[in-house]
């Protein structure tokens, strides 16, 4: 918008073809186009004005931030995929809902080297490779999400299909029960209810549903009830497999699925009233693990 300070990404030319301002000069937008195909009018401190395209300027705030943000060049010095301390298989194969053509979804945790962690560049919260269906959370991000009872993270800690774990990764697994608390009730229950509300709207407005999504919401409720009752996160669906697959195939009517969902919410509420899980996860233990990991990351070898 008008008034935004910008930095020129090209040399600014005068009417005679000479350079009025070098690349990197700071100006202010005095006229903005209605679309991205036309030029902006930029005024510089000496009152010189010129027209510059969207690709020829960047906001001053973004320019300043870009100097400190981890760029491809900064991260190229490190192969962060070599810093993975825990890798498992998730998705349909871990749930026991896979078919012959099901993808292999790998998830896990990585611990960045200390010098990169301490640098201005910082580290990415997540490494993703869509081609190989892989995603790895930076340890602090992973722990933070686990403390919030994020279902994807908790299931990752309890995956029956572990492919790789370092000694420090094992320490993380050994304390996985300390991430469990009554927050599971709010997180799981609230997410499912909000998603079913959206699904109901889709059914009313468009007359169709994403049955795979419906299946996983029911699976999430089943898992949540077990967490509160038994103090562990069930990943494989076991005895509910046939019912869940029938939902995915659209063979169970919406009304029947809705009745099952409502009954599971009732079970969930009953379970939270009797659970032996604490009100909150063990924040102190989680913090101690993270601090120990940061100290261990000083060494060249991956802990």
Coordinates of C-alpha atoms in Angstrom, one line a residue:
X1 CA 0.0 0.0 0.0
X2 CA 0.9 3.7 -0.3
X3 CA 3.4 4.7 2.4
X4 CA 5.2 1.3 2.5
X5 CA 9.0 1.6 2.7
X6 CA 10.6 -0.6 0.0
X7 CA 14.1 -1.5 -1.2
X8 CA 14.9 -1.5 -4.9
X9 CA 16.1 -4.9 -6.2
X10 CA 17.5 -3.2 -9.4
X11 CA 19.5 -0.1 -10.2
X12 CA 17.1 2.9 -10.6
X13 CA 17.6 4.7 -13.9
X14 CA 17.2 8.4 -14.5
X15 CA 15.6 9.9 -17.6
X16 CA 19.0 10.1 -19.4
X17 CA 19.7 6.4 -18.8
X18 CA 22.2 7.0 -16.0
X19 CA 21.9 5.4 -12.5
X20 CA 19.9 7.7 -10.2
X21 CA 20.0 5.2 -7.3
X22 CA 21.9 1.9 -6.9
X23 CA 20.3 -1.4 -6.2
X24 CA 19.4 -1.6 -2.6
X25 CA 18.1 2.0 -2.3
X26 CA 15.3 2.7 0.1
X27 CA 12.2 4.6 -1.1
X28 CA 8.5 4.9 -0.2
X29 CA 5.5 3.9 -2.3
X30 CA 3.5 6.9 -3.4
X31 CA 1.1 5.2 -5.8
X32 CA 0.1 1.5 -5.9
X33 CA -1.5 -0.3 -8.8
X34 CA -4.8 -2.2 -8.6
X35 CA -3.2 -5.4 -9.8
X36 CA 0.2 -7.1 -9.8
X37 CA 0.8 -6.5 -13.5
X38 CA 1.3 -2.8 -13.3
X39 CA 4.1 -0.7 -11.7
X40 CA 4.4 1.0 -8.4
X41 CA 5.4 4.7 -8.1
X42 CA 8.3 5.0 -5.7
X43 CA 9.8 8.2 -4.2
X44 CA 13.3 8.3 -2.9
X45 CA 14.8 10.6 -0.2
X46 CA 16.0 13.1 -2.8
X47 CA 12.4 13.4 -4.1
X48 CA 13.3 11.4 -7.3
X49 CA 10.4 9.3 -8.4
X50 CA 10.2 6.3 -10.8
X51 CA 8.0 3.4 -11.6
X52 CA 9.1 -0.1 -10.5
X53 CA 7.4 -3.5 -11.0
X54 CA 6.4 -5.8 -8.2
X55 CA 9.5 -8.0 -8.8
X56 CA 11.8 -5.0 -8.7
X57 CA 11.0 -4.0 -5.1
X58 CA 10.7 -5.7 -1.7
X59 CA 9.4 -4.3 1.5
X60 CA 12.0 -2.9 3.9
X61 CA 10.8 -5.2 6.7
X62 CA 11.1 -8.3 4.5
X63 CA 14.5 -7.2 3.3
X64 CA 15.8 -6.8 6.8
X65 CA 14.3 -10.1 8.0
X66 CA 15.7 -11.9 4.9
X67 CA 19.2 -11.2 6.1
X68 CA 18.7 -13.2 9.3
X69 CA 16.3 -15.9 8.1
X70 CA 17.8 -19.3 7.3
X71 CA 18.3 -19.4 3.6
X72 CA 19.0 -22.3 1.3
X73 CA 22.7 -21.2 1.2
X74 CA 22.9 -21.2 5.0
X75 CA 21.3 -24.6 5.4
X76 CA 23.2 -26.1 2.6
X77 CA 26.2 -26.4 4.9
X78 CA 24.3 -28.9 7.0
X79 CA 22.4 -32.0 5.9
X80 CA 19.7 -31.9 8.6
X81 CA 18.4 -35.2 7.5
X82 CA 21.6 -36.7 9.0
X83 CA 20.5 -35.2 12.3
X84 CA 17.4 -37.4 12.7
X85 CA 17.2 -39.0 16.2
X86 CA 13.9 -40.8 15.7
X87 CA 12.1 -42.1 12.6
X88 CA 9.0 -44.2 12.4
X89 CA 6.3 -45.1 10.0
X90 CA 2.9 -43.5 10.5
X91 CA -0.3 -43.3 8.5
X92 CA -2.4 -46.3 7.3
X93 CA 0.4 -48.8 7.6
X94 CA 0.9 -48.0 11.3
X95 CA -2.8 -47.9 11.9
X96 CA -3.3 -51.3 10.3
X97 CA -5.6 -49.8 7.6
X98 CA -3.2 -50.1 4.7
X99 CA -3.9 -51.6 1.3
X100 CA -1.5 -52.8 -1.4
X101 CA -1.0 -49.3 -2.8
X102 CA -0.8 -47.4 0.5
X103 CA 2.0 -44.8 0.8
X104 CA 4.7 -45.2 3.4
X105 CA 4.6 -42.1 5.6
X106 CA 7.7 -41.5 7.7
X107 CA 7.7 -39.2 10.6
X108 CA 10.1 -38.3 13.3
X109 CA 12.4 -35.9 15.1
X110 CA 15.7 -34.2 14.3
X111 CA 18.2 -32.4 16.6
X112 CA 20.0 -29.6 14.8
X113 CA 23.7 -28.9 15.5
X114 CA 24.2 -26.3 18.2
X115 CA 26.0 -23.7 16.1
X116 CA 23.1 -23.6 13.6
X117 CA 20.6 -23.5 16.5
X118 CA 22.5 -20.5 18.0
X119 CA 23.0 -18.6 14.8
X120 CA 20.9 -15.8 13.4
X121 CA 19.6 -18.1 10.7
X122 CA 17.9 -20.4 13.2
X123 CA 16.6 -23.8 12.2
X124 CA 13.4 -24.9 10.4
X125 CA 10.7 -26.2 12.7
X126 CA 10.0 -29.0 10.3
X127 CA 11.8 -30.8 7.5
X128 CA 9.5 -32.1 4.7
X129 CA 10.0 -34.1 1.6
X130 CA 6.7 -34.6 -0.3
X131 CA 8.3 -37.0 -2.8
X132 CA 9.3 -39.5 -0.2
X133 CA 6.4 -38.7 2.2
X134 CA 8.7 -37.7 5.0
X135 CA 8.3 -35.1 7.8
X136 CA 10.5 -34.5 10.8
X137 CA 10.0 -32.0 13.6
X138 CA 12.8 -30.1 15.3
X139 CA 13.0 -31.4 18.8
X140 CA 11.7 -28.3 20.6
X141 CA 8.7 -28.1 18.3
X142 CA 8.0 -31.8 18.7
X143 CA 8.1 -31.5 22.5
X144 CA 5.9 -28.4 22.5
X145 CA 3.3 -30.1 20.4
X146 CA 3.4 -33.3 22.5
X147 CA 2.8 -31.3 25.7
X148 CA -0.3 -29.8 24.0
X149 CA -1.5 -33.4 23.3
X150 CA -1.3 -33.0 19.6
X151 CA -2.7 -36.3 18.3
X152 CA -0.2 -36.7 15.4
X153 CA 2.7 -36.2 17.7
X154 CA 1.5 -38.5 20.4
X155 CA 0.8 -41.3 17.8
X156 CA 4.3 -40.8 16.5
X157 CA 5.7 -41.5 19.9
X158 CA 3.7 -44.8 20.1
X159 CA 4.2 -46.0 16.5
X160 CA 4.7 -49.8 16.3
X161 CA 6.9 -49.3 13.3
X162 CA 10.1 -47.8 14.4
X163 CA 12.9 -47.6 11.8
X164 CA 15.6 -45.6 13.4
X165 CA 16.4 -44.3 16.9
X166 CA 19.5 -42.9 18.5
X167 CA 20.3 -43.1 22.2
X168 CA 18.8 -39.7 22.7
X169 CA 15.8 -40.6 20.6
X170 CA 15.3 -43.5 22.9
X171 CA 15.3 -41.2 25.9
X172 CA 12.5 -39.3 24.2
X173 CA 10.5 -42.5 23.8
X174 CA 11.2 -43.6 27.3
X175 CA 9.4 -40.6 28.7
X176 CA 6.5 -40.6 26.3
X177 CA 4.0 -41.4 29.1
X178 CA 4.9 -38.1 30.7
X179 CA 3.4 -36.3 27.8
X180 CA 0.0 -37.8 28.5
X181 CA -2.6 -35.9 30.5
X182 CA -6.2 -34.9 30.7
X183 CA -5.5 -32.4 27.9
X184 CA -6.1 -35.4 25.6
X185 CA -9.8 -35.0 26.3
X186 CA -9.9 -31.3 25.3
X187 CA -7.6 -31.7 22.3
X188 CA -9.1 -34.9 20.7
X189 CA -12.7 -34.1 21.6
X190 CA -12.6 -30.5 20.5
X191 CA -10.9 -31.3 17.2
X192 CA -13.4 -34.1 16.3
X193 CA -16.4 -32.0 17.1
X194 CA -15.2 -29.0 15.0
X195 CA -14.4 -31.3 12.1
X196 CA -17.7 -33.0 12.2
X197 CA -19.4 -29.7 12.2
X198 CA -17.6 -28.9 8.9
X199 CA -18.4 -32.3 7.5
X200 CA -22.1 -31.8 8.2
X201 CA -22.0 -28.5 6.4
X202 CA -20.3 -30.1 3.4
X203 CA -23.0 -32.8 3.3
X204 CA -25.8 -30.2 3.4
X205 CA -24.2 -27.9 0.9
X206 CA -22.5 -30.3 -1.5
X207 CA -24.1 -33.7 -0.8
X208 CA -20.8 -35.4 -0.5
X209 CA -18.2 -36.3 2.1
X210 CA -14.5 -37.3 2.4
X211 CA -15.1 -40.6 3.9
X212 CA -11.4 -41.2 4.7
X213 CA -11.5 -38.1 6.8
X214 CA -14.6 -39.3 8.6
X215 CA -12.9 -42.7 9.3
X216 CA -9.9 -41.0 10.9
X217 CA -12.0 -38.8 13.1
X218 CA -13.8 -41.9 14.5
X219 CA -10.4 -43.6 14.9
X220 CA -9.2 -40.5 16.8
X221 CA -12.1 -40.7 19.2
X222 CA -11.5 -44.4 19.8
X223 CA -7.9 -43.7 20.5
X224 CA -8.6 -40.9 22.9
X225 CA -10.9 -43.0 25.0
X226 CA -8.2 -45.7 25.3
X227 CA -5.6 -43.1 26.3
X228 CA -7.7 -41.9 29.2
X229 CA -8.6 -45.4 30.3
X230 CA -5.3 -47.3 29.8
X231 CA -2.6 -44.6 29.8
X232 CA -1.1 -45.3 26.4
X233 CA -1.8 -44.2 22.8
X234 CA -3.2 -47.0 20.7
X235 CA -2.0 -46.7 17.1
X236 CA -3.2 -49.9 15.5
X237 CA -6.9 -50.0 15.3
X238 CA -7.2 -53.8 16.0
X239 CA -10.8 -54.9 16.6
X240 CA -12.4 -51.8 14.9
X241 CA -10.5 -52.3 11.6
X242 CA -13.5 -53.7 9.7
X243 CA -15.9 -50.9 10.8
X244 CA -13.4 -48.2 10.0
X245 CA -12.7 -49.5 6.6
X246 CA -16.4 -49.8 5.9
X247 CA -16.7 -46.1 6.8
X248 CA -13.8 -45.3 4.4
X249 CA -15.6 -47.1 1.6
X250 CA -18.8 -45.2 2.3
X251 CA -20.7 -48.3 3.2
X252 CA -22.0 -47.0 6.5
X253 CA -24.7 -44.3 6.4
X254 CA -23.9 -40.9 7.8
X255 CA -26.6 -41.1 10.4
X256 CA -25.1 -44.3 11.8
X257 CA -21.6 -42.8 11.8
X258 CA -23.0 -39.8 13.6
X259 CA -24.7 -42.0 16.3
X260 CA -21.4 -43.8 16.8
X261 CA -19.5 -40.5 17.2
X262 CA -22.0 -39.2 19.8
X263 CA -21.7 -42.4 21.8
X264 CA -17.9 -42.2 21.7
X265 CA -18.1 -38.6 23.0
X266 CA -20.2 -40.0 26.0
X267 CA -17.5 -42.7 26.6
X268 CA -14.8 -40.0 26.3
X269 CA -16.5 -37.9 29.0
X270 CA -16.9 -40.9 31.3
X271 CA -13.3 -41.9 30.8
X272 CA -11.9 -38.4 31.7
X273 CA -13.8 -38.5 34.9
X274 CA -12.2 -41.8 36.0
X275 CA -8.8 -41.5 34.4
X276 CA -5.6 -41.8 36.4
X277 CA -3.8 -39.4 34.1
X278 CA -2.7 -36.1 35.6
X279 CA -4.3 -32.8 34.8
X280 CA -1.2 -31.5 33.0
X281 CA 1.8 -33.2 31.4
X282 CA 5.2 -33.3 33.0
X283 CA 6.6 -29.9 31.8
X284 CA 9.7 -30.1 34.1
X285 CA 10.8 -33.5 32.7
X286 CA 10.2 -32.3 29.1
X287 CA 12.2 -29.2 29.7
X288 CA 15.0 -31.1 31.3
X289 CA 15.2 -33.4 28.2
X290 CA 15.3 -30.5 25.9
X291 CA 18.1 -28.8 27.8
X292 CA 20.1 -32.0 27.9
X293 CA 19.6 -32.3 24.1
X294 CA 20.8 -28.8 23.5
X295 CA 23.9 -29.6 25.5
X296 CA 24.5 -32.8 23.7
X297 CA 24.2 -31.1 20.3
X298 CA 27.4 -29.2 21.0
X299 CA 29.4 -32.4 20.1
X300 CA 30.0 -33.2 16.5
X301 CA 28.5 -36.7 16.9
X302 CA 24.7 -37.1 16.9
X303 CA 23.6 -38.2 20.4

